[in-house]
JSON list of C-alpha atoms in Angstrom, two decimals:
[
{"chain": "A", "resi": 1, "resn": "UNK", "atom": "CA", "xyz": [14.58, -28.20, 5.07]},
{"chain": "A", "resi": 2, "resn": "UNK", "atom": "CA", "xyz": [13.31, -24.87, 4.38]},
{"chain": "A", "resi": 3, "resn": "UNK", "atom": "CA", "xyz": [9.47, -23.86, 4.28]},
{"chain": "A", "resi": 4, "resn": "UNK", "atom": "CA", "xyz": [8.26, -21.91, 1.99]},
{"chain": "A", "resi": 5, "resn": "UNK", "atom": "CA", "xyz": [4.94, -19.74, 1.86]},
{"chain": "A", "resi": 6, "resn": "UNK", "atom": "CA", "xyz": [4.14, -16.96, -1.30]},
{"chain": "A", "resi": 7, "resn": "UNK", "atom": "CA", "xyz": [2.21, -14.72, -0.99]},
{"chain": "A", "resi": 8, "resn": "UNK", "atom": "CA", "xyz": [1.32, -11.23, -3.17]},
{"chain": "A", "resi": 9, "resn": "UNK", "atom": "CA", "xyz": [-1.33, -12.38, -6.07]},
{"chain": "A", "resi": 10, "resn": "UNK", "atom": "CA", "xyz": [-4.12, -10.77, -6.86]},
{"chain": "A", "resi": 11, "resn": "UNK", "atom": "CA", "xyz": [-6.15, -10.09, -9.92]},
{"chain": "A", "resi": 12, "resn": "UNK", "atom": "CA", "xyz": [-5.09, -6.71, -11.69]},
{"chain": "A", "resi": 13, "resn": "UNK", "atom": "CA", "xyz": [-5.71, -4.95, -14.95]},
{"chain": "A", "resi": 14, "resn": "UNK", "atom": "CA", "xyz": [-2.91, -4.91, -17.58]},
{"chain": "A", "resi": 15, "resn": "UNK", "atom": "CA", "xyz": [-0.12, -2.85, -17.45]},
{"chain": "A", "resi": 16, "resn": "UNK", "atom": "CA", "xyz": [-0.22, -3.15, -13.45]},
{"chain": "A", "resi": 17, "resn": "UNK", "atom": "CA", "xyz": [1.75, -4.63, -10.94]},
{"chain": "A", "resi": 18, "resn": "UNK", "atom": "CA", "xyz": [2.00, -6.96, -7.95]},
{"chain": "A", "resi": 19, "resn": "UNK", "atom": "CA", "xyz": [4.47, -7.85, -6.01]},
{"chain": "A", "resi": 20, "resn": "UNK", "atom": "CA", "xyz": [5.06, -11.20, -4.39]},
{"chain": "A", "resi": 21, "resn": "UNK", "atom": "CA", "xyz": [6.36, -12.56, -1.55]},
{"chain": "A", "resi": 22, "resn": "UNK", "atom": "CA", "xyz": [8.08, -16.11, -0.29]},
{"chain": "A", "resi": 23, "resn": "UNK", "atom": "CA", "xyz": [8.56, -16.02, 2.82]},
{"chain": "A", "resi": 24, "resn": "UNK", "atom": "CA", "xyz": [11.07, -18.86, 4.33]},
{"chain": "A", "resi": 25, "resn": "UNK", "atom": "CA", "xyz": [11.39, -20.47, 7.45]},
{"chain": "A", "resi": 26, "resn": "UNK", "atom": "CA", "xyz": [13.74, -23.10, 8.59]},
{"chain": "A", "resi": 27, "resn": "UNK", "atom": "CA", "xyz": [16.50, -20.77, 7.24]},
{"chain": "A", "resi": 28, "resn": "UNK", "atom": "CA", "xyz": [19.95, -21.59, 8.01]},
{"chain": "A", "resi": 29, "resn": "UNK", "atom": "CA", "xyz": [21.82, -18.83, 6.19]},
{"chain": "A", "resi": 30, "resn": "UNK", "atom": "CA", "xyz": [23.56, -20.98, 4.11]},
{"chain": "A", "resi": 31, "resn": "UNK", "atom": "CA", "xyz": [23.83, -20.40, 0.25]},
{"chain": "A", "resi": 32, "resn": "UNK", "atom": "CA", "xyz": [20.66, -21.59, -1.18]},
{"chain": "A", "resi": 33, "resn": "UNK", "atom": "CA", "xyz": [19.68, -21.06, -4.89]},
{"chain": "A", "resi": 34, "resn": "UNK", "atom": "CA", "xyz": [16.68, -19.97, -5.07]},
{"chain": "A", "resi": 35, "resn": "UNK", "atom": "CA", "xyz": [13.78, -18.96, -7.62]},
{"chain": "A", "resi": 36, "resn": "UNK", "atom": "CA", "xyz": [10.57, -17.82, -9.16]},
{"chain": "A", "resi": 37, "resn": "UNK", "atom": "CA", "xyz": [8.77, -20.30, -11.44]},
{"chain": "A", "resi": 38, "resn": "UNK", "atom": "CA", "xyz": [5.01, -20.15, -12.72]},
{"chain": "A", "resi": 39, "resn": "UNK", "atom": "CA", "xyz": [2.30, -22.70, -14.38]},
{"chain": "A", "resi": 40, "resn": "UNK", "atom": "CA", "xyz": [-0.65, -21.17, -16.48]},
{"chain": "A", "resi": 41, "resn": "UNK", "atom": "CA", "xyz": [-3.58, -24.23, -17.04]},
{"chain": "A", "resi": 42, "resn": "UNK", "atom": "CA", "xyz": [-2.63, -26.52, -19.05]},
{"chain": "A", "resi": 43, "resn": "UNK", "atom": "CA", "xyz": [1.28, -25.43, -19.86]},
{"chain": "A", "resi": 44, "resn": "UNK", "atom": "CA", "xyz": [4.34, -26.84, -18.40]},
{"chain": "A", "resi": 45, "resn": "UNK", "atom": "CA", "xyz": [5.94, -24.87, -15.17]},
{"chain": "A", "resi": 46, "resn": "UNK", "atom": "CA", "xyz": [8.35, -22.29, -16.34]},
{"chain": "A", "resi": 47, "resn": "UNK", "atom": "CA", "xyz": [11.09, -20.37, -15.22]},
{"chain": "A", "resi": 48, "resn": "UNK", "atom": "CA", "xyz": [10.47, -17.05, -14.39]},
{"chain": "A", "resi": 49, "resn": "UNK", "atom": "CA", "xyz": [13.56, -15.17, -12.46]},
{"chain": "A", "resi": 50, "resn": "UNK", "atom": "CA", "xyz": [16.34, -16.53, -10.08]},
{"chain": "A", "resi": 51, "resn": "UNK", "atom": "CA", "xyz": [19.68, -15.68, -8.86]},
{"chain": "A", "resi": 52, "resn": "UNK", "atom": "CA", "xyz": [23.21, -16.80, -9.59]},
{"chain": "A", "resi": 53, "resn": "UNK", "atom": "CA", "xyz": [25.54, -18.30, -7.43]},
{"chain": "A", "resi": 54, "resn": "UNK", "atom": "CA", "xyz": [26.88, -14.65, -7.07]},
{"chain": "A", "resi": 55, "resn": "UNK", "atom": "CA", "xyz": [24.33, -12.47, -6.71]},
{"chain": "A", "resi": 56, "resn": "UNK", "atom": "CA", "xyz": [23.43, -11.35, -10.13]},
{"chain": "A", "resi": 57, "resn": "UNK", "atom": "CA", "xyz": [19.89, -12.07, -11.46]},
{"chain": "A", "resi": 58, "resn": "UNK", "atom": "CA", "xyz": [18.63, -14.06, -14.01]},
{"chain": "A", "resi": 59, "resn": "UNK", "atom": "CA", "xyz": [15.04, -14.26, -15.82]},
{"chain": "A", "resi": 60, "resn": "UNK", "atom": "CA", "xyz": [13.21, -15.63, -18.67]},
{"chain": "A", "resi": 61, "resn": "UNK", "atom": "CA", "xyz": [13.22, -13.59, -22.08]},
{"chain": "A", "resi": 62, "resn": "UNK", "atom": "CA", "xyz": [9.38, -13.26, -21.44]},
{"chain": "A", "resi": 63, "resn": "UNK", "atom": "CA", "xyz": [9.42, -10.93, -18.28]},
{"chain": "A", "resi": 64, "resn": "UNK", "atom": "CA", "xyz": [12.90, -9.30, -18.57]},
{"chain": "A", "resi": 65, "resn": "UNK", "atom": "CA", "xyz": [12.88, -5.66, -18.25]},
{"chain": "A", "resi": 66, "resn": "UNK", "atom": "CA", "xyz": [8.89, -6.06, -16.36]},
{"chain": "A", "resi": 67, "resn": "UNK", "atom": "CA", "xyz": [9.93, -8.38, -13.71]},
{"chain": "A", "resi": 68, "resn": "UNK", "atom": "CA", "xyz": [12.66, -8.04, -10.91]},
{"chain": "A", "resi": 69, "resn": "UNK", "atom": "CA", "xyz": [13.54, -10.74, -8.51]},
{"chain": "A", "resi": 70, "resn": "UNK", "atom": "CA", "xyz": [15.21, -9.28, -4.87]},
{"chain": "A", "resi": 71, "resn": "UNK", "atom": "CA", "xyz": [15.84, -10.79, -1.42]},
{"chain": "A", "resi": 72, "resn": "UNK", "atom": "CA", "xyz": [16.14, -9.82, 1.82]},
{"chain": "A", "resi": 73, "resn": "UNK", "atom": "CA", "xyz": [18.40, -12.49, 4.02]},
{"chain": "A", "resi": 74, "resn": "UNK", "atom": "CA", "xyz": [17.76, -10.72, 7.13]},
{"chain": "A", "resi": 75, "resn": "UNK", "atom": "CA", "xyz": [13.94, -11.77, 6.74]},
{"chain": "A", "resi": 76, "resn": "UNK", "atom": "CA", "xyz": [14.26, -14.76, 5.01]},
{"chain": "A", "resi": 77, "resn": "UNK", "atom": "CA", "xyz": [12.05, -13.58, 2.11]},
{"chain": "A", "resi": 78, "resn": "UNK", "atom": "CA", "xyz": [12.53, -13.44, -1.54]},
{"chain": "A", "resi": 79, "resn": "UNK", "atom": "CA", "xyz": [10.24, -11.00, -3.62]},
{"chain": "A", "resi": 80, "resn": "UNK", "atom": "CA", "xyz": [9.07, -10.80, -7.45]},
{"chain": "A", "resi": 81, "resn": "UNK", "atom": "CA", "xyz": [8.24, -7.51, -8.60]},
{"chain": "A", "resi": 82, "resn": "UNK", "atom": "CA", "xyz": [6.12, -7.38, -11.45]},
{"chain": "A", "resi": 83, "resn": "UNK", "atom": "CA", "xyz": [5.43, -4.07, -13.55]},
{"chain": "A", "resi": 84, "resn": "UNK", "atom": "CA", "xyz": [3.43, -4.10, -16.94]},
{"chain": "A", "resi": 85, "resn": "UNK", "atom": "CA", "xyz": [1.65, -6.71, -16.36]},
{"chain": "A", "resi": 86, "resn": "UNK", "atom": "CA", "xyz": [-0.11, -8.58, -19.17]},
{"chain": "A", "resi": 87, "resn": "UNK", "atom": "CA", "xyz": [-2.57, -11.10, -19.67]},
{"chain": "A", "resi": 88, "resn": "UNK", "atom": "CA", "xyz": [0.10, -14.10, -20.61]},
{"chain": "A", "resi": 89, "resn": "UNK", "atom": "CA", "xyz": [1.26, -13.85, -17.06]},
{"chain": "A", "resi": 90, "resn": "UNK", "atom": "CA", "xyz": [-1.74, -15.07, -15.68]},
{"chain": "A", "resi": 91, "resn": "UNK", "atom": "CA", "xyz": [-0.51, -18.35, -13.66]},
{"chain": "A", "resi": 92, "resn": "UNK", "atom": "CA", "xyz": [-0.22, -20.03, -10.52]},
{"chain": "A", "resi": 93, "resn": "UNK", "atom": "CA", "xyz": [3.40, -18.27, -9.18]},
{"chain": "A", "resi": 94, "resn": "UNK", "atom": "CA", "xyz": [5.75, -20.74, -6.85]},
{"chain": "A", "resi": 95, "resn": "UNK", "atom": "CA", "xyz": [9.03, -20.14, -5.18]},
{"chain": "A", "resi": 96, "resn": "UNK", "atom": "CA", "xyz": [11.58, -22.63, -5.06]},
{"chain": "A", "resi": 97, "resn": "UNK", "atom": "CA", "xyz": [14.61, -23.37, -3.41]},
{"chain": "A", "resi": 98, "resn": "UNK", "atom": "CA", "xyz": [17.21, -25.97, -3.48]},
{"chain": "A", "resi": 99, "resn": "UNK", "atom": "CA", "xyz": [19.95, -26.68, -0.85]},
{"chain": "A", "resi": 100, "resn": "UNK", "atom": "CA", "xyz": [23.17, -26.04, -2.73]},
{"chain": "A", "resi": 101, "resn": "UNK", "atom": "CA", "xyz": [23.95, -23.55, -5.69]},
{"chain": "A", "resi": 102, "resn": "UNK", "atom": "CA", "xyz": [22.74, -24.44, -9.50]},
{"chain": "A", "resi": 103, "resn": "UNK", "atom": "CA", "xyz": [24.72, -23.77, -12.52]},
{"chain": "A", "resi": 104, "resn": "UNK", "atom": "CA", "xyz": [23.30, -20.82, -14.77]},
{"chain": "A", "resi": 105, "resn": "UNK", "atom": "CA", "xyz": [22.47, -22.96, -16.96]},
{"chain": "A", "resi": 106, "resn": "UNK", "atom": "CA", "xyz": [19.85, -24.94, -13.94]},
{"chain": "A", "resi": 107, "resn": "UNK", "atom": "CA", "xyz": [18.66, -21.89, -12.39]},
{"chain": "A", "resi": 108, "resn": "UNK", "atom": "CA", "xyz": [15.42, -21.92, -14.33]},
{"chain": "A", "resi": 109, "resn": "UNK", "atom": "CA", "xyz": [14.74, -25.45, -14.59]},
{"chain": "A", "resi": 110, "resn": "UNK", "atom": "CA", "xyz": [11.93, -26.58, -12.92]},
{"chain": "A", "resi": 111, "resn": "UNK", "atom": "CA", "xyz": [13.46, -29.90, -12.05]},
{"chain": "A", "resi": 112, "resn": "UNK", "atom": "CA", "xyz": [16.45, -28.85, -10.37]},
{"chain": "A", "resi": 113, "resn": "UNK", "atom": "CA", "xyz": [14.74, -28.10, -7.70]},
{"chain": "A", "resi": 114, "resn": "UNK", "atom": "CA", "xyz": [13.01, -30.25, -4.56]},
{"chain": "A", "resi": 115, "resn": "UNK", "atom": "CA", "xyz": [11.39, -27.44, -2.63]},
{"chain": "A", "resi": 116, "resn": "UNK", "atom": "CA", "xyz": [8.48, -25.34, -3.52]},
{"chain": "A", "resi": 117, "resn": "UNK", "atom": "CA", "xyz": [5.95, -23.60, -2.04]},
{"chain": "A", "resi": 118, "resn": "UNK", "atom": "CA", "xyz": [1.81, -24.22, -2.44]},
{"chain": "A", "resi": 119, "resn": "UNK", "atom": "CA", "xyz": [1.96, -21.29, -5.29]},
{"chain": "A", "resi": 120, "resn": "UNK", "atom": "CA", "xyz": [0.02, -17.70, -5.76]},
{"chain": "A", "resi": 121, "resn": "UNK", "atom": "CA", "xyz": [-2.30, -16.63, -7.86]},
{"chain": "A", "resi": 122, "resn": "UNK", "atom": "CA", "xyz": [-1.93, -13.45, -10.18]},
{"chain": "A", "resi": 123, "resn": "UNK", "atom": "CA", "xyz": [-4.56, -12.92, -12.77]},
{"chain": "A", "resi": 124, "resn": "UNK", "atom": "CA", "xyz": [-4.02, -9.96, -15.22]},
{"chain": "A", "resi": 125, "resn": "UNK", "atom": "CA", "xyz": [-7.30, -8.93, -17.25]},
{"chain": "A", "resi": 126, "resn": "UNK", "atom": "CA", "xyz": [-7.13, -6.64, -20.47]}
]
């Protein structure tokens, strides 16, 4: 099954940005759904940003028009770009992946999905 590795966190100031990295190995090419999630201390892991079955993006109400989830097939690595940064998205970050494609309705649920990565760290002070 696929290995995955993120990479990208930092700490930065509000109203910056990061961008992170997964980087996958074990890739076969076929269609794997894949996705962003995060966990802040003591809150349940969330959602953050994924793709549909064809292509088009999806993300949580929180981080819509701040974040942007791409790919790149050719190198096996999925990115989360994150502008305006603020202080709520302090969290661990994980990718995730999952060997056949979710439903719209799945993409952000935690639970639908049985591979993650170890998780990044973004910080964002005020």
């Amino acid at each position: 099954q696929v290995q995955l590795v993120e990479s990208g966190g930092g700490s930065v100031q509000a109203g910056g940005s990061l961008r992170l990295s997964c980087a996958a190995s074990g890739y076969t090419g076929s269609p794997y759904s894949m996705g962003w999630f995060r966990q802040a201390p003591g809150k349940e892991r969330e959602g953050v940003a994924a793709f549909t079955r064809d292509g088009i993006t999806t993300s949580a109400d929180s981080v819509k028009g701040r974040f942007t989830i791409s790919r790149d097939n050719a190198k096996n690595t999925l990115y989360l770009q994150m502008n305006s940064l603020k202080p709520e998205d302090k969290a661990m970050y994980y990718c995730a992946a999952q060997s056949y494609y979710l439903t719209d309705w799945d993409l952000l649920v935690p639970l639908r999905y049985n591979n993650w990565g170890q998780g990044t760290q973004v910080t964002v002070s005020s």
